[in-house]
Phi, psi and omega in degrees: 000120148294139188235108180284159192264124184319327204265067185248000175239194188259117162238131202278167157247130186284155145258086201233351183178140186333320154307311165284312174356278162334332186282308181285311147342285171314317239245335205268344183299330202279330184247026151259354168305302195300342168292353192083020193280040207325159245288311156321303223268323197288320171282352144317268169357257154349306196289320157328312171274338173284307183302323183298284204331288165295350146248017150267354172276326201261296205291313187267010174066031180096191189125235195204159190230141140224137224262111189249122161315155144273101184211096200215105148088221202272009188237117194238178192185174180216129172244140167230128156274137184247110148242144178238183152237038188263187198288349160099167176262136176297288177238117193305318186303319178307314193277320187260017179301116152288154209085339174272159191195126177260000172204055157066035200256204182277326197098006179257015199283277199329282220280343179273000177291327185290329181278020171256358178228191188263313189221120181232127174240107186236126179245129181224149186216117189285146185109352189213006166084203203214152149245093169284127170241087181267173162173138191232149191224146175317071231264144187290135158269155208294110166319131161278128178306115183274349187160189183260145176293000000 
């Protein structure tokens, strides 16, 4: 039996309380499993994707999350955008310092989400909210040697 992947579009997530958090996890762990991520790669992910989330519920006052499978010839990956419409960050440069913390946390949301992934992009403008855009790819496992070349 074959199993299709739930995950063949952009699935948006609200972002509104804390029960979505949790949602959003859920969703992005399921759909880099379906992706082929390990175990690793997949708890990267995740964390990442829990540290955006919650600061588009607490900093930006809620918003959406949305989660695109990549899947284009042998290399596959997931990108998820976090947007709110909340007041935006003043200073990006400031915001991505590890140790800065605008609500008493550690100071590790921006910059330890970005050293967890492959590609972290954010435009934020104040007065008009933020996008955070990560993706992480799949990393291929290595063929085991059939014989000499």
């Amino acid at each position: 039996m074959t199993h299709a992947s739930r995950h063949t579009g952009t699935t948006c997530l609200p972002i509104g309380s804390d029960a979505d958090l949790a949602w959003v996890r859920q969703e992005v762990r399921q759909a880099a499993a379906e992706l082929g991520f390990g175990l690793v790669q997949q708890t990267k992910l995740v964390t990442a994707a829990s540290e955006l989330a919650r600061n588009t519920l607490i900093h930006g006052g809620g918003g959406h999350a949305e989660v695109t499978p990549l899947t284009g010839g042998p290399v596959r990956g997931l990108r998820v955008t976090f947007s709110d419409s909340g007041p935006g960050i003043r200073d990006l440069e400031q915001a991505m310092t590890d140790g800065y913390t605008s609500g008493g946390g550690l100071g590790l949301g921006l910059s330890g989400a970005k050293r967890l992934v492959q590609e972290f992009t954010i435009d934020s403008r104040p007065g008009q909210g933020t996008t955070v855009t990560v993706i992480a790819w799949a990393t291929p496992l290595a063929r085991p040697r059939t014989g000499p070349e």
